[in-house]
GROMACS .gro file of N, CA and C in nm:
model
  282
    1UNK      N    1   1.099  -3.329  -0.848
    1UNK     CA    2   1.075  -3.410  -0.730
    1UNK      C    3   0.930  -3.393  -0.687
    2UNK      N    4   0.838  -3.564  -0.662
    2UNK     CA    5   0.757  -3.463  -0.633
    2UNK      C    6   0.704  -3.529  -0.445
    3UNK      N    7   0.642  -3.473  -0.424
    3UNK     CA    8   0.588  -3.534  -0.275
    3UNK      C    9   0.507  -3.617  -0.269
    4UNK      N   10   0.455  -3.677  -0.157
    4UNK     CA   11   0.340  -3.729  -0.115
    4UNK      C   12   0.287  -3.679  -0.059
    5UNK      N   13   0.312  -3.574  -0.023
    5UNK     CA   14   0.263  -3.484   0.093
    5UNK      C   15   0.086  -3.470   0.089
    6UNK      N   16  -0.026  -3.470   0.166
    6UNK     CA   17  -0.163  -3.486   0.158
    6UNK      C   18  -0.181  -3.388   0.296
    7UNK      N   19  -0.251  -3.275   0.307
    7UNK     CA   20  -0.272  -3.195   0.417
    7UNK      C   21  -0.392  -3.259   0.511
    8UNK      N   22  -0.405  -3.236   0.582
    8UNK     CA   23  -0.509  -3.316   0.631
    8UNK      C   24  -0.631  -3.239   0.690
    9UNK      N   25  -0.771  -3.267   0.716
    9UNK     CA   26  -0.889  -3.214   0.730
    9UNK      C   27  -0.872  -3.045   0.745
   10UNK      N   28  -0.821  -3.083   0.880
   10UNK     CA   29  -0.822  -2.879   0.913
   10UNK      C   30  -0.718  -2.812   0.867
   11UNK      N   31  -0.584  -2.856   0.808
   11UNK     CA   32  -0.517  -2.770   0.718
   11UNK      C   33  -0.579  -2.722   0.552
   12UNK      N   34  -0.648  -2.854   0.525
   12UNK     CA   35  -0.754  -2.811   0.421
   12UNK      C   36  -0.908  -2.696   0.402
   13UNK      N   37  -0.940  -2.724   0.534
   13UNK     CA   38  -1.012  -2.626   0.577
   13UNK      C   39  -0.988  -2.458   0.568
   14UNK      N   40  -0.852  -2.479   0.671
   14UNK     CA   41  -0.803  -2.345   0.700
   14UNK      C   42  -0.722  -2.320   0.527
   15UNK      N   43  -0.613  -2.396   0.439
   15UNK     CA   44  -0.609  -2.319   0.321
   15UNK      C   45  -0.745  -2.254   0.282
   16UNK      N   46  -0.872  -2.331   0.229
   16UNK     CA   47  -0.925  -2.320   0.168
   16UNK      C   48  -0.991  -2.187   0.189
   17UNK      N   49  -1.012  -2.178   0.310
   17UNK     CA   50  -1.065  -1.996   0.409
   17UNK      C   51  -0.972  -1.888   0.345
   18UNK      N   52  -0.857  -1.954   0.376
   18UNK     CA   53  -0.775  -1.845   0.310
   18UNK      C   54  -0.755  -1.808   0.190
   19UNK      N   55  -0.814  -1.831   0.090
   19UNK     CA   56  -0.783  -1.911  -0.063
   19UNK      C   57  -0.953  -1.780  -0.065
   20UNK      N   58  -1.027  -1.866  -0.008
   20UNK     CA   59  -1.143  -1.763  -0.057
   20UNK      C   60  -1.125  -1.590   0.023
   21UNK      N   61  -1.104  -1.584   0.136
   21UNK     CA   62  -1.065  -1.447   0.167
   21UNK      C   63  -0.959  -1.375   0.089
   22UNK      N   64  -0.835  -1.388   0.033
   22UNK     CA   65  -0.775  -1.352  -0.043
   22UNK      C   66  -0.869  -1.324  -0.122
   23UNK      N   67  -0.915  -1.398  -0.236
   23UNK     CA   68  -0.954  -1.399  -0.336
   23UNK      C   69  -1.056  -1.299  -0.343
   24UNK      N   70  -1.150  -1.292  -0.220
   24UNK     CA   71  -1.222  -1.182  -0.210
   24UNK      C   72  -1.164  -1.024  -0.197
   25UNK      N   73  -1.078  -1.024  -0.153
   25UNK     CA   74  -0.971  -0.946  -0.117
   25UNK      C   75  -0.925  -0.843  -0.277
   26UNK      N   76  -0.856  -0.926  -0.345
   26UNK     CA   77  -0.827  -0.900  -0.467
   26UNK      C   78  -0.990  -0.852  -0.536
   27UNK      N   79  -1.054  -0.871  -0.505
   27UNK     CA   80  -1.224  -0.848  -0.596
   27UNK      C   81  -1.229  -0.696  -0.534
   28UNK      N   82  -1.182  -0.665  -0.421
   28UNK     CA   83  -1.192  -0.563  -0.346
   28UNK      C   84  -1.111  -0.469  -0.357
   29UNK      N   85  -0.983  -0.465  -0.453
   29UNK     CA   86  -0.833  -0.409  -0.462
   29UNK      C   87  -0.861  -0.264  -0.601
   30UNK      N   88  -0.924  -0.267  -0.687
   30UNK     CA   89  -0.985  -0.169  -0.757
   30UNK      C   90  -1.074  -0.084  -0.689
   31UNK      N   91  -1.156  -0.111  -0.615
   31UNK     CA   92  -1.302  -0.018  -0.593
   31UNK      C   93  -1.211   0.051  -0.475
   32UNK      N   94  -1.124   0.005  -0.329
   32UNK     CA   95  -1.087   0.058  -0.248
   32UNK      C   96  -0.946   0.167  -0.302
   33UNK      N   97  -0.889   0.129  -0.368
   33UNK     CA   98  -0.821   0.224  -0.491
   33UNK      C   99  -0.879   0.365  -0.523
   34UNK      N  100  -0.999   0.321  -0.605
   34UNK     CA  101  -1.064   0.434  -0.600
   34UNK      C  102  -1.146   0.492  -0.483
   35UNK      N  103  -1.198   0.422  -0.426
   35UNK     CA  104  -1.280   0.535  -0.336
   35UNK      C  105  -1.129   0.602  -0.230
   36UNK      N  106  -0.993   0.541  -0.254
   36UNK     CA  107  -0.899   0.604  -0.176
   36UNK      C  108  -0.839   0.720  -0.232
   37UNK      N  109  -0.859   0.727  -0.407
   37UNK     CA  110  -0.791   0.826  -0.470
   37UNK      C  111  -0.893   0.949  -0.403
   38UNK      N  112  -1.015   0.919  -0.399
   38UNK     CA  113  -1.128   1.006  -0.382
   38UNK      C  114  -1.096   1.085  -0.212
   39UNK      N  115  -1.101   0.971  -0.152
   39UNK     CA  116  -1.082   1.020  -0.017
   39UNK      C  117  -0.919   1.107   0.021
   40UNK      N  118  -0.869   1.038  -0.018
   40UNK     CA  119  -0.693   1.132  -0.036
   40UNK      C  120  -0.715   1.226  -0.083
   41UNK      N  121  -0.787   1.277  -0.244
   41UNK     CA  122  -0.809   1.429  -0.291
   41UNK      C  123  -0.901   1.514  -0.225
   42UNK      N  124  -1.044   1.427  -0.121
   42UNK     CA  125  -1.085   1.519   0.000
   42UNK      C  126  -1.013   1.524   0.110
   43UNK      N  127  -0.896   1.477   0.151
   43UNK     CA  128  -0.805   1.505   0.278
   43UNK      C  129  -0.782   1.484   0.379
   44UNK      N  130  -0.808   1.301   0.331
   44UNK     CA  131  -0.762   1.159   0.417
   44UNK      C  132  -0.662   1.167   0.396
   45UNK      N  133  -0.564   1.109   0.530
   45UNK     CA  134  -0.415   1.111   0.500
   45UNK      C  135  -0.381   0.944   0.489
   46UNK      N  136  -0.325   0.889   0.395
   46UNK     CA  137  -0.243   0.752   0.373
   46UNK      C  138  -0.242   0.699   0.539
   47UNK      N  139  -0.237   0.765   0.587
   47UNK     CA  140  -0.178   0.673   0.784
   47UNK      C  141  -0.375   0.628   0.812
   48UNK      N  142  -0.435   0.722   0.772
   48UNK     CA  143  -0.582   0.727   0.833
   48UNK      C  144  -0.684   0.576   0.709
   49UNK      N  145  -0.633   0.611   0.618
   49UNK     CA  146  -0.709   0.484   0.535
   49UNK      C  147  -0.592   0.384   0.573
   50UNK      N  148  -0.481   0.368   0.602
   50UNK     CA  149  -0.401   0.238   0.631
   50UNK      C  150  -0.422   0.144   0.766
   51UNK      N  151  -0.524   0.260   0.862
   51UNK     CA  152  -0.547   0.239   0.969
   51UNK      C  153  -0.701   0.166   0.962
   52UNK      N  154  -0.747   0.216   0.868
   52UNK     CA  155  -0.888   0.142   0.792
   52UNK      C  156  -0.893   0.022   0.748
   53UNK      N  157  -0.818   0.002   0.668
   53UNK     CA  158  -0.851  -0.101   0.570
   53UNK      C  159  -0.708  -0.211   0.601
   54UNK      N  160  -0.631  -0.197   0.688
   54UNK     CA  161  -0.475  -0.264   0.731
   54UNK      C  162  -0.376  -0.261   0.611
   55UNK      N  163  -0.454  -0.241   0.522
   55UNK     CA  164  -0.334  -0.212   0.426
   55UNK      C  165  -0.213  -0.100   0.435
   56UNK      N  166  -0.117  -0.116   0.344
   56UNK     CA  167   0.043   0.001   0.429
   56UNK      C  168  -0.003   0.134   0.407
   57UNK      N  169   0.095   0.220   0.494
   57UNK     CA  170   0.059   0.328   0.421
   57UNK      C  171   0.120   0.390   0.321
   58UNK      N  172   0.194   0.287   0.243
   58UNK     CA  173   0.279   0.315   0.128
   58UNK      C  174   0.166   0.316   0.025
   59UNK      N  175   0.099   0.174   0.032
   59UNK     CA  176  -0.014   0.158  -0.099
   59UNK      C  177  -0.078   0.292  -0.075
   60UNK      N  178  -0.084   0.379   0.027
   60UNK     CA  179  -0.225   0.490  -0.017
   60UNK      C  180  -0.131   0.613  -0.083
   61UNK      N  181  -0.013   0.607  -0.022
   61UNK     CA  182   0.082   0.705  -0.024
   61UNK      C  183   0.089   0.741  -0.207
   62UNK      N  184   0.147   0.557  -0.287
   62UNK     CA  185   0.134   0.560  -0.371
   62UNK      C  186   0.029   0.635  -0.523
   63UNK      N  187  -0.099   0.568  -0.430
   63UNK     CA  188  -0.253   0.666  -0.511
   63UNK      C  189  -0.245   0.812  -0.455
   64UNK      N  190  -0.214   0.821  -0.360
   64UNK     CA  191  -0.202   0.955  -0.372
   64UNK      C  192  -0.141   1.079  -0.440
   65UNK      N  193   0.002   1.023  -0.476
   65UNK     CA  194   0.074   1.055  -0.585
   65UNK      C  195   0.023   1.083  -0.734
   66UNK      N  196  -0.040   0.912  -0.696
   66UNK     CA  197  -0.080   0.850  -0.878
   66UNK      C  198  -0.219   0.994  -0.884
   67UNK      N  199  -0.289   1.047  -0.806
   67UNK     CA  200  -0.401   1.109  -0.836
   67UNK      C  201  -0.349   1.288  -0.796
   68UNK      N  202  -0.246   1.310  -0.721
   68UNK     CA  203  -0.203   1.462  -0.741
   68UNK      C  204  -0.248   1.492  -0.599
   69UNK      N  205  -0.272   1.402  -0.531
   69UNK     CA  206  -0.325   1.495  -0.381
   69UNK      C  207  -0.213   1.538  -0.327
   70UNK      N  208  -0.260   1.610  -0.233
   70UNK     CA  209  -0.174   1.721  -0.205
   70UNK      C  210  -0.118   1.665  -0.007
   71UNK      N  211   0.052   1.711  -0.007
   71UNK     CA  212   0.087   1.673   0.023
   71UNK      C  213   0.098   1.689   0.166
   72UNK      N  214   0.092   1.624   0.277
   72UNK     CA  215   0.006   1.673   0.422
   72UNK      C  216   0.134   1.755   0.499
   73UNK      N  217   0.282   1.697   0.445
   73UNK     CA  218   0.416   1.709   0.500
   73UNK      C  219   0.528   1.696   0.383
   74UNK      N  220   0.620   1.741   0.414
   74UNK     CA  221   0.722   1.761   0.335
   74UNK      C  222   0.815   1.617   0.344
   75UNK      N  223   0.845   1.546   0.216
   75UNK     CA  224   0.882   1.441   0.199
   75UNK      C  225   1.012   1.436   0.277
   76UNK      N  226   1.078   1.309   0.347
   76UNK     CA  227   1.171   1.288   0.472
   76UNK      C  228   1.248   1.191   0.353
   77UNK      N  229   1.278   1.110   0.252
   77UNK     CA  230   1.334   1.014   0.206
   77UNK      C  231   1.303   1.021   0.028
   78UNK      N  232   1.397   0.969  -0.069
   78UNK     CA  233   1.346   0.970  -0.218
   78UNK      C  234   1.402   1.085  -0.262
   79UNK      N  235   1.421   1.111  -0.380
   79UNK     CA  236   1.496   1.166  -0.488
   79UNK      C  237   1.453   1.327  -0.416
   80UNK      N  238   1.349   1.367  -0.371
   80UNK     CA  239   1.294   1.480  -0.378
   80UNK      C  240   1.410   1.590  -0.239
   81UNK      N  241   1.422   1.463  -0.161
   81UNK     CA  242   1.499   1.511  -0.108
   81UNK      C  243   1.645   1.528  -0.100
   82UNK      N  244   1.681   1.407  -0.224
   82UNK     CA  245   1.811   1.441  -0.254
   82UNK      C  246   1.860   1.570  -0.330
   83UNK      N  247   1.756   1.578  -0.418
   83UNK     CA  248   1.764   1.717  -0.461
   83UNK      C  249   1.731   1.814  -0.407
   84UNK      N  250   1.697   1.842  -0.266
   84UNK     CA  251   1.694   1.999  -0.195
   84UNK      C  252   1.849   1.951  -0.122
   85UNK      N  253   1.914   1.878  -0.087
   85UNK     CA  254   2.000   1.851  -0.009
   85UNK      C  255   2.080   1.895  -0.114
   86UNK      N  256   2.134   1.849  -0.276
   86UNK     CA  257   2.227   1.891  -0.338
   86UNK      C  258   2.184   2.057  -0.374
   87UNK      N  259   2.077   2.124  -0.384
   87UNK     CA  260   2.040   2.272  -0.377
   87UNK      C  261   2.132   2.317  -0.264
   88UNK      N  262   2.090   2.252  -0.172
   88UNK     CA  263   2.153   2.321  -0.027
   88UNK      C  264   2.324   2.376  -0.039
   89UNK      N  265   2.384   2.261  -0.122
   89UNK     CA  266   2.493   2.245  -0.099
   89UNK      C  267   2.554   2.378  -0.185
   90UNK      N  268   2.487   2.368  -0.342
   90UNK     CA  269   2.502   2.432  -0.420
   90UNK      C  270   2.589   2.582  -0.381
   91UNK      N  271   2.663   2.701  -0.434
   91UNK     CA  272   2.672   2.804  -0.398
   91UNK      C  273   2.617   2.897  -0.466
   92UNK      N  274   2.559   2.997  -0.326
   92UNK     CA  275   2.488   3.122  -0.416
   92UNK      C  276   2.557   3.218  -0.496
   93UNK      N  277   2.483   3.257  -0.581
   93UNK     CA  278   2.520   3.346  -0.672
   93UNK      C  279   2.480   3.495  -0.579
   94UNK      N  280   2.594   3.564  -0.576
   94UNK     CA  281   2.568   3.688  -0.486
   94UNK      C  282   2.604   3.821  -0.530
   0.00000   0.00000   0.00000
């Protein structure tokens, strides 16, 4: 199916802004990567570059992982904690 649909002056405008900011955006998605792996292994926390750059603080959380930095708090959610929870449960050997 297809449309007729034709946007008109300032919806063309405003895609097109957005079309190039994205795009710049993505040109920008490697270098802030790295200078974040960098800044996370000197002892920026994921909340402090997410607060920077608006990006989540999952994406920094992620490089942070991906590069070994070290961890500011003890993980609250994810496998890591399912497994101290089934430890917990476990019985000691006495």
């Amino acid at each position: 199916m297809t449309s007729d649909y034709t946007p008109d002056e300032e919806a063309t405008r405003l895609y097109a802004r957005h079309k190039r900011l994205h795009e710049g955006a993505l040109e920008l998605r490697d270098p802030v990567k790295e200078q974040a792996a960098k800044d996370l292994l000197a002892g920026a926390t994921a909340a402090q570059l997410a607060k920077l750059t608006g990006l989540s603080d999952e994406f920094f959380r992620r490089i942070a992982r991906a590069v070994g930095a070290e961890r500011k708090r003890p993980p609250t959610v994810g496998r890591e904690v399912e497994g101290r929870k089934t430890q917990a449960k476990e019985p000691q050997d006495g």
